[in-house]
PDB file of C-alpha atoms in Angstrom:
ATOM      1  CA  MET A   1      57.844  70.386  87.025  1.00  0.00           C
ATOM      2  CA  ILE A   2      58.125  72.476  90.188  1.00  0.00           C
ATOM      3  CA  LYS A   3      61.803  71.599  90.558  1.00  0.00           C
ATOM      4  CA  LYS A   4      62.521  72.797  87.019  1.00  0.00           C
ATOM      5  CA  LEU A   5      60.484  75.969  87.572  1.00  0.00           C
ATOM      6  CA  MET A   6      62.475  76.666  90.706  1.00  0.00           C
ATOM      7  CA  LEU A   7      65.772  76.044  88.935  1.00  0.00           C
ATOM      8  CA  ARG A   8      64.835  78.129  85.895  1.00  0.00           C
ATOM      9  CA  GLY A   9      62.254  80.525  87.299  1.00  0.00           C
ATOM     10  CA  LEU A  10      63.986  81.821  90.418  1.00  0.00           C
ATOM     11  CA  PRO A  11      67.071  83.113  88.616  1.00  0.00           C
ATOM     12  CA  ALA A  12      64.821  84.829  86.060  1.00  0.00           C
ATOM     13  CA  LEU A  13      62.737  86.341  88.850  1.00  0.00           C
ATOM     14  CA  ALA A  14      65.883  87.567  90.568  1.00  0.00           C
ATOM     15  CA  LEU A  15      67.044  89.237  87.343  1.00  0.00           C
ATOM     16  CA  CYS A  16      63.639  90.905  86.971  1.00  0.00           C
ATOM     17  CA  ALA A  17      63.868  92.221  90.539  1.00  0.00           C
ATOM     18  CA  LEU A  18      67.322  93.777  90.086  1.00  0.00           C
ATOM     19  CA  PRO A  19      66.056  97.039  88.525  1.00  0.00           C
ATOM     20  CA  VAL A  20      63.611  97.454  91.427  1.00  0.00           C
ATOM     21  CA  LEU A  21      66.285  96.732  93.998  1.00  0.00           C
ATOM     22  CA  ALA A  22      68.692  99.139  92.316  1.00  0.00           C
ATOM     23  CA  ALA A  23      66.161 102.001  92.031  1.00  0.00           C
ATOM     24  CA  PRO A  24      67.129 105.193  93.871  1.00  0.00           C
ATOM     25  CA  ALA A  25      65.525 105.743  97.255  1.00  0.00           C
ATOM     26  CA  ALA A  26      62.372 107.875  97.160  1.00  0.00           C
ATOM     27  CA  HIS A  27      63.708 110.162  99.883  1.00  0.00           C
ATOM     28  CA  SER A  28      67.082 110.864  98.265  1.00  0.00           C
ATOM     29  CA  ALA A  29      67.427 114.031  96.216  1.00  0.00           C
ATOM     30  CA  PRO A  30      69.617 114.158  93.117  1.00  0.00           C
ATOM     31  CA  SER A  31      72.883 115.992  93.522  1.00  0.00           C
ATOM     32  CA  ALA A  32      72.711 119.670  92.598  1.00  0.00           C
ATOM     33  CA  THR A  33      76.048 119.401  90.789  1.00  0.00           C
ATOM     34  CA  ALA A  34      75.380 116.238  88.774  1.00  0.00           C
ATOM     35  CA  PRO A  35      73.930 116.752  85.289  1.00  0.00           C
ATOM     36  CA  GLN A  36      70.401 115.401  84.921  1.00  0.00           C
ATOM     37  CA  THR A  37      69.208 113.133  82.109  1.00  0.00           C
ATOM     38  CA  ALA A  38      65.704 113.156  80.651  1.00  0.00           C
ATOM     39  CA  ALA A  39      64.707 110.464  83.154  1.00  0.00           C
ATOM     40  CA  GLY A  40      65.766 112.687  86.066  1.00  0.00           C
ATOM     41  CA  VAL A  41      68.649 110.440  87.082  1.00  0.00           C
ATOM     42  CA  ALA A  42      72.148 111.840  87.359  1.00  0.00           C
ATOM     43  CA  GLY A  43      74.316 111.450  84.263  1.00  0.00           C
ATOM     44  CA  PRO A  44      76.161 108.314  83.107  1.00  0.00           C
ATOM     45  CA  ALA A  45      78.919 108.567  85.712  1.00  0.00           C
ATOM     46  CA  ALA A  46      76.404 108.418  88.574  1.00  0.00           C
ATOM     47  CA  ARG A  47      75.662 105.067  90.210  1.00  0.00           C
ATOM     48  CA  ARG A  48      72.468 104.048  91.945  1.00  0.00           C
ATOM     49  CA  ALA A  49      72.714 102.666  95.437  1.00  0.00           C
ATOM     50  CA  PRO A  50      70.735  99.442  95.930  1.00  0.00           C
ATOM     51  CA  LEU A  51      67.724  99.621  98.218  1.00  0.00           C
ATOM     52  CA  PRO A  52      67.045  97.249 101.065  1.00  0.00           C
ATOM     53  CA  LEU A  53      64.432  94.688 100.006  1.00  0.00           C
ATOM     54  CA  PHE A  54      61.573  96.050 102.111  1.00  0.00           C
ATOM     55  CA  GLU A  55      62.129  99.602 100.829  1.00  0.00           C
ATOM     56  CA  ALA A  56      62.077  98.304  97.257  1.00  0.00           C
ATOM     57  CA  ILE A  57      58.840  96.410  97.957  1.00  0.00           C
ATOM     58  CA  ASP A  58      57.312  99.569  99.426  1.00  0.00           C
ATOM     59  CA  GLN A  59      57.964 101.315  96.095  1.00  0.00           C
ATOM     60  CA  LEU A  60      55.943  98.796  94.065  1.00  0.00           C
ATOM     61  CA  PRO A  61      52.661 100.267  92.842  1.00  0.00           C
ATOM     62  CA  VAL A  62      49.528  98.959  94.553  1.00  0.00           C
ATOM     63  CA  ALA A  63      46.087  99.051  92.922  1.00  0.00           C
ATOM     64  CA  VAL A  64      42.655  97.665  93.656  1.00  0.00           C
ATOM     65  CA  GLU A  65      42.008  94.351  91.902  1.00  0.00           C
ATOM     66  CA  HIS A  66      39.020  94.017  89.632  1.00  0.00           C
ATOM     67  CA  ARG A  67      37.257  90.894  88.407  1.00  0.00           C
ATOM     68  CA  GLU A  68      34.511  92.576  86.338  1.00  0.00           C
ATOM     69  CA  GLY A  69      34.603  91.312  82.774  1.00  0.00           C
ATOM     70  CA  TYR A  70      36.915  88.367  83.470  1.00  0.00           C
ATOM     71  CA  LYS A  71      36.256  85.348  81.282  1.00  0.00           C
ATOM     72  CA  ARG A  72      38.650  82.457  81.002  1.00  0.00           C
ATOM     73  CA  ASP A  73      37.930  82.472  77.245  1.00  0.00           C
ATOM     74  CA  LEU A  74      39.865  85.746  77.007  1.00  0.00           C
ATOM     75  CA  TYR A  75      43.081  83.761  77.413  1.00  0.00           C
ATOM     76  CA  LYS A  76      44.314  81.117  75.011  1.00  0.00           C
ATOM     77  CA  HIS A  77      44.645  78.034  77.119  1.00  0.00           C
ATOM     78  CA  TRP A  78      47.279  75.984  75.336  1.00  0.00           C
ATOM     79  CA  ASN A  79      49.088  77.240  72.289  1.00  0.00           C
ATOM     80  CA  LYS A  80      50.470  75.072  69.502  1.00  0.00           C
ATOM     81  CA  GLY A  81      53.807  74.623  71.261  1.00  0.00           C
ATOM     82  CA  LEU A  82      57.305  75.240  69.995  1.00  0.00           C
ATOM     83  CA  ASN A  83      56.864  73.136  66.846  1.00  0.00           C
ATOM     84  CA  ALA A  84      53.322  73.629  65.527  1.00  0.00           C
ATOM     85  CA  GLY A  85      53.829  70.804  63.022  1.00  0.00           C
ATOM     86  CA  ASP A  86      54.282  68.014  65.571  1.00  0.00           C
ATOM     87  CA  GLY A  87      50.803  68.343  67.117  1.00  0.00           C
ATOM     88  CA  CYS A  88      52.149  68.801  70.667  1.00  0.00           C
ATOM     89  CA  ASP A  89      50.615  71.778  72.460  1.00  0.00           C
ATOM     90  CA  THR A  90      52.380  73.481  75.360  1.00  0.00           C
ATOM     91  CA  ARG A  91      50.743  71.191  77.948  1.00  0.00           C
ATOM     92  CA  LYS A  92      52.077  68.061  76.243  1.00  0.00           C
ATOM     93  CA  GLU A  93      55.505  69.635  75.765  1.00  0.00           C
ATOM     94  CA  VAL A  94      55.688  70.235  79.528  1.00  0.00           C
ATOM     95  CA  ILE A  95      54.553  66.671  80.209  1.00  0.00           C
ATOM     96  CA  LEU A  96      57.198  65.330  77.834  1.00  0.00           C
ATOM     97  CA  ALA A  97      59.906  67.480  79.425  1.00  0.00           C
ATOM     98  CA  GLU A  98      58.975  66.361  82.952  1.00  0.00           C
ATOM     99  CA  ALA A  99      58.823  62.616  82.217  1.00  0.00           C
ATOM    100  CA  VAL A 100      61.053  60.354  84.302  1.00  0.00           C
ATOM    101  CA  VAL A 101      60.582  57.668  81.650  1.00  0.00           C
ATOM    102  CA  ALA A 102      59.739  59.186  78.266  1.00  0.00           C
ATOM    103  CA  PRO A 103      56.408  58.153  76.748  1.00  0.00           C
ATOM    104  CA  GLN A 104      55.957  57.043  73.140  1.00  0.00           C
ATOM    105  CA  VAL A 105      54.691  59.913  70.979  1.00  0.00           C
ATOM    106  CA  ALA A 106      52.310  58.905  68.170  1.00  0.00           C
ATOM    107  CA  ALA A 107      50.715  61.026  65.432  1.00  0.00           C
ATOM    108  CA  GLY A 108      48.919  64.087  66.760  1.00  0.00           C
ATOM    109  CA  CYS A 109      51.129  63.929  69.894  1.00  0.00           C
ATOM    110  CA  LYS A 110      49.176  61.036  71.412  1.00  0.00           C
ATOM    111  CA  LEU A 111      51.214  59.901  74.419  1.00  0.00           C
ATOM    112  CA  THR A 112      51.412  56.282  75.570  1.00  0.00           C
ATOM    113  CA  GLY A 113      53.531  54.820  78.325  1.00  0.00           C
ATOM    114  CA  GLY A 114      56.024  56.855  80.275  1.00  0.00           C
ATOM    115  CA  SER A 115      56.073  57.788  83.947  1.00  0.00           C
ATOM    116  CA  TRP A 116      56.210  60.936  86.061  1.00  0.00           C
ATOM    117  CA  ARG A 117      57.105  61.405  89.733  1.00  0.00           C
ATOM    118  CA  SER A 118      55.318  63.980  91.857  1.00  0.00           C
ATOM    119  CA  ALA A 119      57.696  66.322  93.673  1.00  0.00           C
ATOM    120  CA  TYR A 120      54.990  66.896  96.298  1.00  0.00           C
ATOM    121  CA  ASP A 121      54.306  63.365  97.504  1.00  0.00           C
ATOM    122  CA  ASP A 122      56.689  61.115  95.523  1.00  0.00           C
ATOM    123  CA  VAL A 123      53.754  59.366  93.773  1.00  0.00           C
ATOM    124  CA  VAL A 124      54.540  57.866  90.368  1.00  0.00           C
ATOM    125  CA  VAL A 125      51.968  58.471  87.626  1.00  0.00           C
ATOM    126  CA  THR A 126      51.975  56.316  84.484  1.00  0.00           C
ATOM    127  CA  ASP A 127      48.980  57.840  82.664  1.00  0.00           C
ATOM    128  CA  ALA A 128      49.687  61.264  81.136  1.00  0.00           C
ATOM    129  CA  ALA A 129      45.933  62.007  81.060  1.00  0.00           C
ATOM    130  CA  ARG A 130      45.989  62.105  84.886  1.00  0.00           C
ATOM    131  CA  LEU A 131      48.577  64.905  84.944  1.00  0.00           C
ATOM    132  CA  ASP A 132      47.769  68.580  85.397  1.00  0.00           C
ATOM    133  CA  VAL A 133      50.006  71.373  84.172  1.00  0.00           C
ATOM    134  CA  ASP A 134      49.290  74.482  86.185  1.00  0.00           C
ATOM    135  CA  HIS A 135      49.857  78.129  85.436  1.00  0.00           C
ATOM    136  CA  PHE A 136      52.619  79.812  87.408  1.00  0.00           C
ATOM    137  CA  VAL A 137      50.095  82.581  88.133  1.00  0.00           C
ATOM    138  CA  PRO A 138      46.352  81.793  87.876  1.00  0.00           C
ATOM    139  CA  LEU A 139      44.711  83.547  84.928  1.00  0.00           C
ATOM    140  CA  ALA A 140      42.094  85.226  87.115  1.00  0.00           C
ATOM    141  CA  GLU A 141      44.895  86.739  89.222  1.00  0.00           C
ATOM    142  CA  VAL A 142      46.611  88.017  86.093  1.00  0.00           C
ATOM    143  CA  TYR A 143      43.351  89.691  85.083  1.00  0.00           C
ATOM    144  CA  ASP A 144      42.740  91.114  88.565  1.00  0.00           C
ATOM    145  CA  SER A 145      46.212  92.611  88.711  1.00  0.00           C
ATOM    146  CA  LYS A 146      46.118  94.537  85.429  1.00  0.00           C
TER     147      LYS A 146
END
């Protein structure tokens, strides 16, 4: 699972970071001769110079985290998956996608057989019930960072 997240997630993260990296420097003033748009950025012909990574990071907003009111129940744990009719929730869809040897899928998405290899320690697991599917960001951290 981690390998697939890295292959799929890192490019997406890089695309999300591009607007931050391309934001104008806080210390640069707009040109007095360039027409301004409603957003305060020079008109369509103007180009933004990319910022060095650490300057872009310095421009990210920082706020105090808060845990008051957090309850795990506030977040749906597993949704009905891509095809609500097949009985496979998101957790089981991930398990199916990560299988080295595909398990048999019975009614209600009951999984039997199959095998999975841990990217961390190369251990092979043959019981899907022993597998954990983790959040990319823990729910409590998502709540704290609002």
